[in-house]
Each structure stands twice: as C-alpha cells, then as structure tokens.
Amino acid sequence: MWIEILFIITFRYINALLDWNSDIVATDVELALARHDAVSKYFGSLINDESVFYSRERMQKLVGNFIDVDASRIMNHNYANMSAWLKEFSLKFPNITWLYSVGKSVEGRDLWVLVISKRPRIHELGIPEFKYVGNMHGNEVVGREALLYLIAVLCENYGKNKYLSDIVDTTRIHIMPSMNPDGYERGFVGDRVGYSGRGNAHDVDLNRNFPPRYPSHRENTGGFDLEKETKEIMRWLQEYPFVLSANLHGGSLVANYPYDDSPTGQDGVYTASPDDRLFVALAYSYARAHTNMWKTGRRCGLSTNGDSFLNGITNGASWYHLAGGMQDWQYVHTNCMEITIEMGCFKFPFNNMLSKLWDDHKFSLLAFMRFVHKGIKGFIFNSKGDPVKGAIFSLSEGKNISTTADGEFWRILLPGKYKVTISHADYETKTFEVDVESGPAKQINITLDDKICQPTEDGVHVRGAGLVRVGLIGIDALSDNVISAMLNVSCGYSELTDVIFKNATLHVVPRFSTSKHNAYFKNHSLDALIILGQGAPKSTIFSAGENTPVTFDQSEFDQSLQKVFANNSVACENHLLDSGVSSLVDMMGMKNTFQIGVSLGCSQHDEYTSIAAISAILQTVVGIYATRRDRVNEYSVIPSANPGDHFLPSEVLMATSAGVERIQQLHCATSIPLGSLKALVFGSNHSPHTLIMAVEQKTETLVYELASHLCTDAHADATFGTILNSSTLVLVPEIPHTQLNCHDYASIVPFERLVSELLQHFPLVDYVVLVATGGIKVRYVDANGSGLAKLLADQYASAHQLMNPDKPEMCSSVESSRSTVASLEWSGRAWRAAPDVLLVQTACCYEERGSGHLYEENKDALLAVLSRRMQGVAGRVVLSRNGPVEAFAVISVNGTAHSNSTLYDGHYFIWLPPGTHRISLSIDGYPPSIFSLKVNPLSQTVHNIRLSTPFTFSSLFDTSNLAVVVIAFIIIAGVSICIYELCCHRGVGAGRPWEDGFERLPLNDVETDSSDEDSVELDETHKRVIIST
C-alpha cells in the first residue's frame, strides 16, 4: 500500500514538473557548447542560412496554401480506426495510393503501409523510395497520428498544391503509421513518461530487438530472439531499395542520428558513422523546420532533471547507448539512411493536444523529404548496355552502397567534391571525381569496361572471390589450350563460370612450370588442386586418402567425363600417369589438399565444349567444398553449441551433446555408436521409422533439445507419448565434418552417401528429416512418388510459426524470391530404396542470433509431421498358435499394389489418407487376409491379423505335425477296431440290422462352409488417436 502511494506521489510530482508545451531556453553554458557541437563543426555559420537549412517560416512560404487536416478528425486512432483511415484514402485516391501489409504482428494485426506516388504499385526506374515509420514503441503515438495526417495532406492536395504534388510525382513514399499495433492497444491516453505498451505483445522492446552491431551489448529488454514484427520489418527493408527514412518516436524533443551503439557499450560516447556529416545535416534539417526542436537547451520542463540538447540534435550513443536498434541495423545492412525523431515530451497525448503537435511537425516532415533528391543518382551498365547488379559504389566520405537489380543507385550527398569508385568482380574498376551541387540530384550513368585479365607477377591468373580456394594447372599443350580458352571467356561475365567465381577463388596456370610457379603455390593454402592433361578421359587422385572428400564419387565423375568426350576416340598416352607429374605434385608440398588429375581426351575440342567441360569439373570440385566450407576433423565429444547461447545452465544439458549421458541414464533411448557418429533410437521399434539428422553445427542444438524432450515429456505430453508408442525415431544430432557456415541448399546429393550408410544400419527407415539453416523454408524429395513427401512438407510449413506455404520464404528478397515449399531430387544413382526426405531450413543466414530459439520455433511443425506420419493402419500378424509371422508380405490397398515389405516380429504399417479402405495382405503359404476399415485424420487404426495354416496332404508329413499325426492314427485305428467288433457281434453281422445300436438323425437345414474359419481369423480392430499439434 505504502509503495503504491509513494509511486502515485512521485508520478504526480514528475507530471507537475513536466510541461509538454514549454519553450526551450538555453543557459549561457549551453549556448557556448552549441558553438562547438557537430553542427557548428561541420557547417559553421551556415546553420543560420535558411537557404541551406530551411526554417519553419521558409517551409511555409515554399509550400504555400494547402488543405490541412480537418480539425474535427485530429484525435487518437486505435487499430480499427487507423485501418479505416488508411483504407479510406486508398479507396478515395486509387491512382496515387496503394495499401499493402508488410506482415502480421504477434497478435495478428496488419503492419500497414500506404504508398503515395504517381505510380504507387510499381518501382519506377529513377524514382527514389522514401519511408516514414511510426509507433515502434506502442505508447509513443505522436508519430502514428502525424503520419495519418500527412497522408491526408499529400492526398487531398495532389493536383491542387504544386509543392505537394511535385513530392508525390517525383518520390515513391511508403508510410507505416504503426510498427507496433499490439503495443498501442496496451497503452493509455494521458501517459506522459510511462512504459505501458512500449513493447510488443511479448513485452519486447522492438528497438532493442534487431541484431546488434556488438552482440555482447544485447539488452534484456530486447529479448533474445527476433520478434515477429522485427523479422517482417527486416525483410521489408531489404525488399525495397529505400534511400532515406525517419523513425518517429516520443518522450523527448530531438533528432537522433547513428550510431546508437558505442564500441564500449557505455552512455555518453559520441560514436560517429562514416556518414556523420551527412547525418548531422539530415537531423538538423528536421529540427530546424520544427517550431522548437532546433533550439539549444533543456526539454520538457523537467528543469535539471531533463535532457539538454545542442541545436536540437544528438548522436545516439552520445545521448545514451542503445544496442539492437533499427537505425543502426538498417545503416549497416541496407543502402538506406535513417534518423530517429523524438516528437515530443508527452508519449500518449490527449486528443486536445494533437492539433498543436501536428502543427509543430508538419513542415519538418516535408522538409526532411527534400533530401531524398539530393546528391547523385543514375545507372551502371556493362559494355553491352545491360544493367550491372551488385556493383559497389564507394566514396571518399561515407559508407558503400550497391546497385539494384536494374543497375540503379541513389547516393544522398552534401554539396562538394567527391572521389567515387565503382567496382564489380566481373568488370574493370572505375574511379572518377564528381562535383555535387546544392540543387536536385545529379544524374550520372556509368559504363563499366570488361575486365582486362592480367596474370600476377608469378604468371598466375586469379579468378573469382569466393571462400573455396582451388588451383587449376595444365601440364601439356592440350590443357594449355583448354585453360587459355576458359581464361579468355571468363575475363568478363560468363554464365558458365559465374556461379563458380562466386563460391571460389581460382589460381590458374595454363602451362605449369616448377621453376616459375612452385613458389607461388607453396605460399597459398588450397582446398583442392586440379591438374589437367592429355589422356583417355578419367581421373587420377594424387593426394592421400584422408584428403579425398567423402562426398566425391570417382566412378560417377569418370563416367561423366567419358560422356563429355565420347567422340574423342583417338588413342594417346596419358600424361598424368608420367612419374614427372607425381613428382611435380609432391614438390608443391600440399599435404592437406585434395589433388586430382583429369585427363581431357586426346585431341582438341571446340572451344565451347572445352569451357563447358572445365566448368563442369570445377563445379563438381567447388561444390563439394562450397556446401561445407569449414570442416572439423572428427566427431565432437564436447557440447557443440555454445553453452551460454541463450540457455540457462540447466538447459545446456538438454541442448548439447552433454545430455546424451543423461538420456542413457534415464533409459529412454538406445545409444548406438556408428563409427564416427552416434545415433539415439527412441520409440516402440515399430514402423514408421524416421531418421532426424542435423547437418549443420547451428542446428545440432535443435536435435539435442528434441531428444531431451522426447526423454522427459513422454508421460506429461500426450503428443510425445503417442509418437513414441506408435513409431520409431532415429536421431543423429551431429555428423562428421559438419558444416559451420550458413548457406542455402540447391541439392541434398552431398548427404546421399551418409544417409545410405545410415540406412544400412536402420533398414526400416523410409523417411529422413535433415535439419539445416540457409532460409526459413522446407524442401522435400518424393522418392517413392506417392505424394506423401509433398503433403508432409506442406504440413510442416503450415504448422511452423514463421512459414507460409503460399508465400515466398521470408529470408529471400524480391530479386531472389524463393518458395517456402519446393522439391529436390536424389542423384538418381542406384541405391537401396531411396527414402523420402524433408530438408528443414530453420534460420536466415543474416541472422546474428544463436540457436536457442530454433527448437521452440520448429517444435509444433516437427510434431505435426511425426503425427501425420503415423496416420493409417498398423498391427501384428500372428499364427493361430500366437507365433509372430516374419515373412515377405505383399500389401494392396483398394485393389492397387501398395508396397512389398518384410514383416519384422510380425508388425506391419501402412500410411493411408482419411477414408474407408479395403486392404489385402498376402504371405506365401497362407490365404490372403482381406479386410476393410476406416482411417480418421491424425489417427492410427490398429488391426491385428491371426493366420491359420490351411490343410494340405503334404502338411501331414511336416516334422512339426508328425507327432500329432501318429497319435491321431493310433486313435483312429483303435476306434475302427471297436466298430468292427461291434458290427461283427451285433446288428448286421448277426442278421438284425435294426439293432445296429445307433439312432438315425435327421439332416440339418443349415449348410456350413468352414473353409473361411479354417484359413483366417480377424480380430482386435481399434483406433489409436494421434493428438493434433
């Protein structure tokens, strides 16, 4: 009680001190400091020049008369009213607006964006993209309301006011009034300095939730996992080529610019970005056009307790340290420049305060937008006139930016001279000077010349900039010609080599000489060395066996070589088998490098065939290393996940290999060592059998956590219990040579050999789940063609927290949009019953988080798939004497052959869709068992079958029946003798047949056929319900 009273008194005291509309008056000390702050340092007396930094009065004259917002409509708008406002203007002005949603909040509210532009639905070449974002903190609402009013002004004045119409015609403006609609609904009108509704529905501060520049600075209020809103916004920021932005907050009155996070993680440390001068100008431009913000002094009437700002702006980290903010993340990871505006001292104002707040900010909002048209803009082309995507645009001052898919760039710059460098891996770098003026952005179109390929001083040609390091050398005239042709074509862009050069750096010598080139290669550590030469098409491996990648199939590789060079029938000497080549390789001293020689045939081919052949060879070798660039040499026996990676000490045991011993102690799984890896087997040992395997280090924690929960939650959680009672799970949390780097997967063929080896140990496995990263999506292999793999993939995506099977996966950009669900294929080589596969990709590569969130994000989806896997009919086939049948069975469903399988311990399982099915199970030596049953969704019907051996004459002489036959023969013989004696002494034998000792019985009216009873007895049909997740 006393605490509550003290809180109320304190709150009222703060409110009494705070005057949201007070003037800002500077002290002499503050005025002196202002003459030496960032604005004064960079711009000196220009800070008072209204032709450079527009005042409110200057903006009023420029804009002129316009239709302002109807005063009766200026009030707070909740989610429903905000949505109605946006839809109203979208419908009223369809030619200049487009309303879309970036995604949903935690509680399912749309993150609305209204585009206002001459062509709102498309990106128009040469038109910059601008955005405003409001209400990131739910209880800071001035920005939300101001953006709604800005929408009204821009729309209502289009075609009526020249200044406002020009903005719309020359800019594509994206306005998001509320980034945190859930938090807003938790706030309350009249909140001045409180925190109710600041966070989202999970009470996470979204402006602390982005991946921080310094991960160790992460703040508890920002949570440990990316929130739903944060993920949607990150995707949005990388989807559109935004040039300039402002994020509108509340609680003070100042324009804040990067960086927010300081290297030390301490408050009050000025942390300049490479664009510090530009950001100071952007911040001061907003502040100067405001009624009061630009003034030096203490804000909000808090006297000595308030914040004092010089010229109305502040470097974020100089004010207070902030890790995980949107402003810093956006500056580092996109082309966009963003500042943060604190729009007033009252976070959630009363309705009667909003008119004044809108009037204070409306000209600042318009003045800031002018800067999107400052600096330079243009396009970058190659010599053919095609746009160059991803060219790096670097300056003598400021961060680098990159060109869009259309070769576009926009670079906001202040007036002055700049040295500009344009670079791209496929083209010659171009450097020039540009003189930027104060007017509209200068248009500059640049053509990059094709790369002039010059070898190094050692005579080695270097191509590509990827992480995989490969040497390519020739040893004779044939290989010299082939490699030289490849070098000529790959000087500029070549479709055949483009992917290779993105993944690898090649060190190429058309004709190797030990004296000229050996020193160079000794100083470069390579993953692989490829030696080309004359000879019948085949490969020769020079390196020790342990250096040969386990996924390299030499036989398959040689077969492909022979197909490429099929027309080359001339016989010739194989130069790679010369002892001098072996000596040459040994002298290079590459003990840890995969060394492979490739014979290219005996005569020169046409240029295209030669280049295609080398590209295919390189693609094969590079592909092996690109999918697992960093490798470990053995299976880890220590926790492979960082124990402090978002886990409490008690949770580390569940999420790492340290938990295996605990699982064994609880006797909830069988641990099976398989050479360099270990498998954990859970469940009933009955079908269906599923293999779940982590193929990256980051996803090992997910599989370990799944194992721990299977062990501990089976009794408390009905879903876990049902899965374990009705199926078998084989978990492989770690694999040898696991991958340390995140990347996407175009194929799962590299895992084919490992999966095949595991299936030799677990032959009943017919479904494999591979857990990786490289996106938030699923890929499947429908090996048996039943369509079940696709169904399960869709099930996984639908049950996942972040996936939507009907939309592109959230990690991809517009330029590289990827489906959330798509198919892959095995290699096609012959191997034992290739299983269906589900490749689950659990995280974007740009995520800087750990792996602690992966299990919770994927748990529901995993359980949904494992539950769906058990849907159908299962049971046991036994003989009439209760012995299990272990035999080959042919199973048909609804008259169609379904599968041929061997019954182990008499158990069988058939996956079936919901509905009524007629099933036939046939085993040699027994009549077929035919029965009908109904399968319900997410349920397993158990149907046991009892077989009786049919009678045949030959079965009498079966050793198992011989004793019974002998006893029966003796009994029958005895009875026959007795009857004979009776007949001889009575009745017929004595001439009195009516005294035969028997009464004649009438015939029965019902005829019986016992053949069915003799052959098959069906019983015990019931259902096992699978609880839906």
Short mmCIF file of N, CA and C in Angstrom, two decimals, residues 627-683:
data_model
loop_
_atom_site.label_atom_id
_atom_site.label_comp_id
_atom_site.label_asym_id
_atom_site.label_seq_id
_atom_site.Cartn_x
_atom_site.Cartn_y
_atom_site.Cartn_z
N THR A 627 29.57 -26.30 -50.05
CA THR A 627 28.47 -26.68 -49.17
C THR A 627 28.94 -26.93 -47.75
N ARG A 628 30.23 -27.09 -47.54
CA ARG A 628 30.75 -27.27 -46.18
C ARG A 628 32.15 -26.68 -46.12
N ARG A 629 32.22 -25.38 -46.28
CA ARG A 629 33.50 -24.68 -46.38
C ARG A 629 34.39 -24.94 -45.17
N ASP A 630 33.85 -24.80 -43.99
CA ASP A 630 34.63 -25.05 -42.79
C ASP A 630 34.31 -26.44 -42.29
N ARG A 631 35.33 -27.23 -42.06
CA ARG A 631 35.11 -28.61 -41.66
C ARG A 631 35.83 -28.90 -40.35
N VAL A 632 35.28 -29.85 -39.59
CA VAL A 632 36.00 -30.33 -38.43
C VAL A 632 36.51 -31.72 -38.76
N ASN A 633 37.54 -32.18 -38.07
CA ASN A 633 38.19 -33.42 -38.46
C ASN A 633 37.59 -34.65 -37.80
N GLU A 634 36.84 -34.46 -36.74
CA GLU A 634 36.28 -35.63 -36.08
C GLU A 634 35.00 -35.24 -35.37
N TYR A 635 34.28 -36.25 -34.93
CA TYR A 635 33.04 -36.04 -34.20
C TYR A 635 33.35 -35.39 -32.85
N SER A 636 32.61 -34.35 -32.53
CA SER A 636 32.88 -33.62 -31.30
C SER A 636 32.37 -34.39 -30.10
N VAL A 637 33.19 -34.47 -29.06
CA VAL A 637 32.77 -35.15 -27.84
C VAL A 637 32.45 -34.15 -26.75
N ILE A 638 32.49 -32.86 -27.07
CA ILE A 638 32.11 -31.82 -26.13
C ILE A 638 30.88 -31.12 -26.67
N PRO A 639 30.16 -30.38 -25.84
CA PRO A 639 28.97 -29.68 -26.37
C PRO A 639 29.33 -28.84 -27.57
N SER A 640 28.63 -29.09 -28.68
CA SER A 640 28.97 -28.38 -29.91
C SER A 640 28.32 -27.02 -29.98
N ALA A 641 27.28 -26.77 -29.18
CA ALA A 641 26.66 -25.44 -29.12
C ALA A 641 27.30 -24.66 -27.99
N ASN A 642 27.37 -23.37 -28.15
CA ASN A 642 27.90 -22.52 -27.11
C ASN A 642 27.01 -22.63 -25.88
N PRO A 643 27.50 -23.12 -24.73
CA PRO A 643 26.63 -23.32 -23.57
C PRO A 643 25.95 -22.05 -23.09
N GLY A 644 26.49 -20.91 -23.40
CA GLY A 644 25.85 -19.67 -22.98
C GLY A 644 24.95 -19.08 -24.03
N ASP A 645 24.67 -19.84 -25.07
CA ASP A 645 23.92 -19.33 -26.22
C ASP A 645 22.43 -19.32 -25.92
N HIS A 646 21.99 -18.36 -25.13
CA HIS A 646 20.58 -18.20 -24.79
C HIS A 646 20.02 -19.38 -24.00
N PHE A 647 20.85 -20.11 -23.29
CA PHE A 647 20.38 -21.20 -22.46
C PHE A 647 20.75 -20.93 -21.01
N LEU A 648 19.84 -21.26 -20.10
CA LEU A 648 20.20 -21.27 -18.70
C LEU A 648 21.10 -22.47 -18.46
N PRO A 649 21.89 -22.47 -17.36
CA PRO A 649 22.79 -23.60 -17.11
C PRO A 649 22.06 -24.94 -17.12
N SER A 650 20.83 -24.97 -16.59
CA SER A 650 20.09 -26.23 -16.57
C SER A 650 19.67 -26.67 -17.96
N GLU A 651 19.59 -25.69 -18.89
CA GLU A 651 19.15 -26.01 -20.25
C GLU A 651 20.28 -26.46 -21.14
N VAL A 652 21.50 -26.12 -20.77
CA VAL A 652 22.64 -26.52 -21.58
C VAL A 652 22.68 -28.03 -21.73
N LEU A 653 22.34 -28.73 -20.64
CA LEU A 653 22.35 -30.20 -20.67
C LEU A 653 21.39 -30.74 -21.71
N MET A 654 20.25 -30.05 -21.91
CA MET A 654 19.25 -30.53 -22.85
C MET A 654 19.62 -30.22 -24.29
N ALA A 655 20.42 -29.17 -24.52
CA ALA A 655 20.63 -28.67 -25.87
C ALA A 655 21.98 -29.01 -26.46
N THR A 656 22.76 -29.84 -25.79
CA THR A 656 24.10 -30.17 -26.29
C THR A 656 24.37 -31.64 -26.12
N SER A 657 25.51 -32.08 -26.64
CA SER A 657 25.89 -33.49 -26.55
C SER A 657 26.14 -33.93 -25.11
N ALA A 658 26.25 -32.96 -24.19
CA ALA A 658 26.40 -33.31 -22.78
C ALA A 658 25.18 -34.04 -22.26
N GLY A 659 24.04 -33.90 -22.94
CA GLY A 659 22.81 -34.52 -22.48
C GLY A 659 22.66 -35.99 -22.85
N VAL A 660 23.55 -36.52 -23.70
CA VAL A 660 23.42 -37.91 -24.13
C VAL A 660 23.54 -38.86 -22.95
N GLU A 661 24.51 -38.59 -22.07
CA GLU A 661 24.70 -39.45 -20.90
C GLU A 661 23.45 -39.45 -20.02
N ARG A 662 22.84 -38.29 -19.89
CA ARG A 662 21.61 -38.18 -19.09
C ARG A 662 20.49 -39.00 -19.72
N ILE A 663 20.37 -38.95 -21.04
CA ILE A 663 19.35 -39.73 -21.74
C ILE A 663 19.57 -41.22 -21.51
N GLN A 664 20.84 -41.64 -21.55
CA GLN A 664 21.14 -43.05 -21.33
C GLN A 664 20.81 -43.46 -19.90
N GLN A 665 21.08 -42.59 -18.93
CA GLN A 665 20.80 -42.91 -17.54
C GLN A 665 19.31 -43.09 -17.29
N LEU A 666 18.49 -42.33 -18.02
CA LEU A 666 17.04 -42.42 -17.85
C LEU A 666 16.43 -43.59 -18.64
N HIS A 667 17.25 -44.27 -19.42
CA HIS A 667 16.82 -45.45 -20.20
C HIS A 667 15.63 -45.14 -21.10
N CYS A 668 15.61 -43.94 -21.68
CA CYS A 668 14.50 -43.58 -22.56
C CYS A 668 14.89 -43.69 -24.03
N ALA A 669 16.12 -44.02 -24.31
CA ALA A 669 16.58 -44.20 -25.68
C ALA A 669 17.76 -45.15 -25.68
N THR A 670 17.99 -45.73 -26.85
CA THR A 670 19.15 -46.59 -27.03
C THR A 670 20.21 -45.82 -27.81
N SER A 671 21.40 -45.74 -27.25
CA SER A 671 22.50 -45.06 -27.92
C SER A 671 23.31 -46.09 -28.70
N ILE A 672 23.43 -45.86 -30.00
CA ILE A 672 24.12 -46.81 -30.88
C ILE A 672 25.32 -46.13 -31.52
N PRO A 673 26.55 -46.49 -31.15
CA PRO A 673 27.72 -45.90 -31.80
C PRO A 673 27.90 -46.47 -33.20
N LEU A 674 28.12 -45.58 -34.16
CA LEU A 674 28.29 -45.98 -35.56
C LEU A 674 29.56 -45.33 -36.09
N GLY A 675 30.69 -45.87 -35.71
CA GLY A 675 31.95 -45.28 -36.16
C GLY A 675 32.14 -43.91 -35.57
N SER A 676 32.18 -42.88 -36.44
CA SER A 676 32.46 -41.52 -36.00
C SER A 676 31.21 -40.75 -35.61
N LEU A 677 30.06 -41.38 -35.59
CA LEU A 677 28.86 -40.70 -35.12
C LEU A 677 28.07 -41.61 -34.20
N LYS A 678 27.05 -41.02 -33.60
CA LYS A 678 26.23 -41.75 -32.63
C LYS A 678 24.76 -41.50 -32.92
N ALA A 679 23.96 -42.57 -32.86
CA ALA A 679 22.53 -42.45 -33.10
C ALA A 679 21.78 -42.75 -31.81
N LEU A 680 20.70 -42.00 -31.58
CA LEU A 680 19.81 -42.23 -30.44
C LEU A 680 18.49 -42.75 -30.98
N VAL A 681 18.07 -43.91 -30.53
CA VAL A 681 16.86 -44.56 -31.04
C VAL A 681 15.78 -44.48 -29.97
N PHE A 682 14.66 -43.86 -30.31
CA PHE A 682 13.51 -43.70 -29.42
C PHE A 682 12.32 -44.45 -29.99
N GLY A 683 11.39 -44.85 -29.10
CA GLY A 683 10.11 -45.33 -29.57
C GLY A 683 9.89 -46.81 -29.41
#
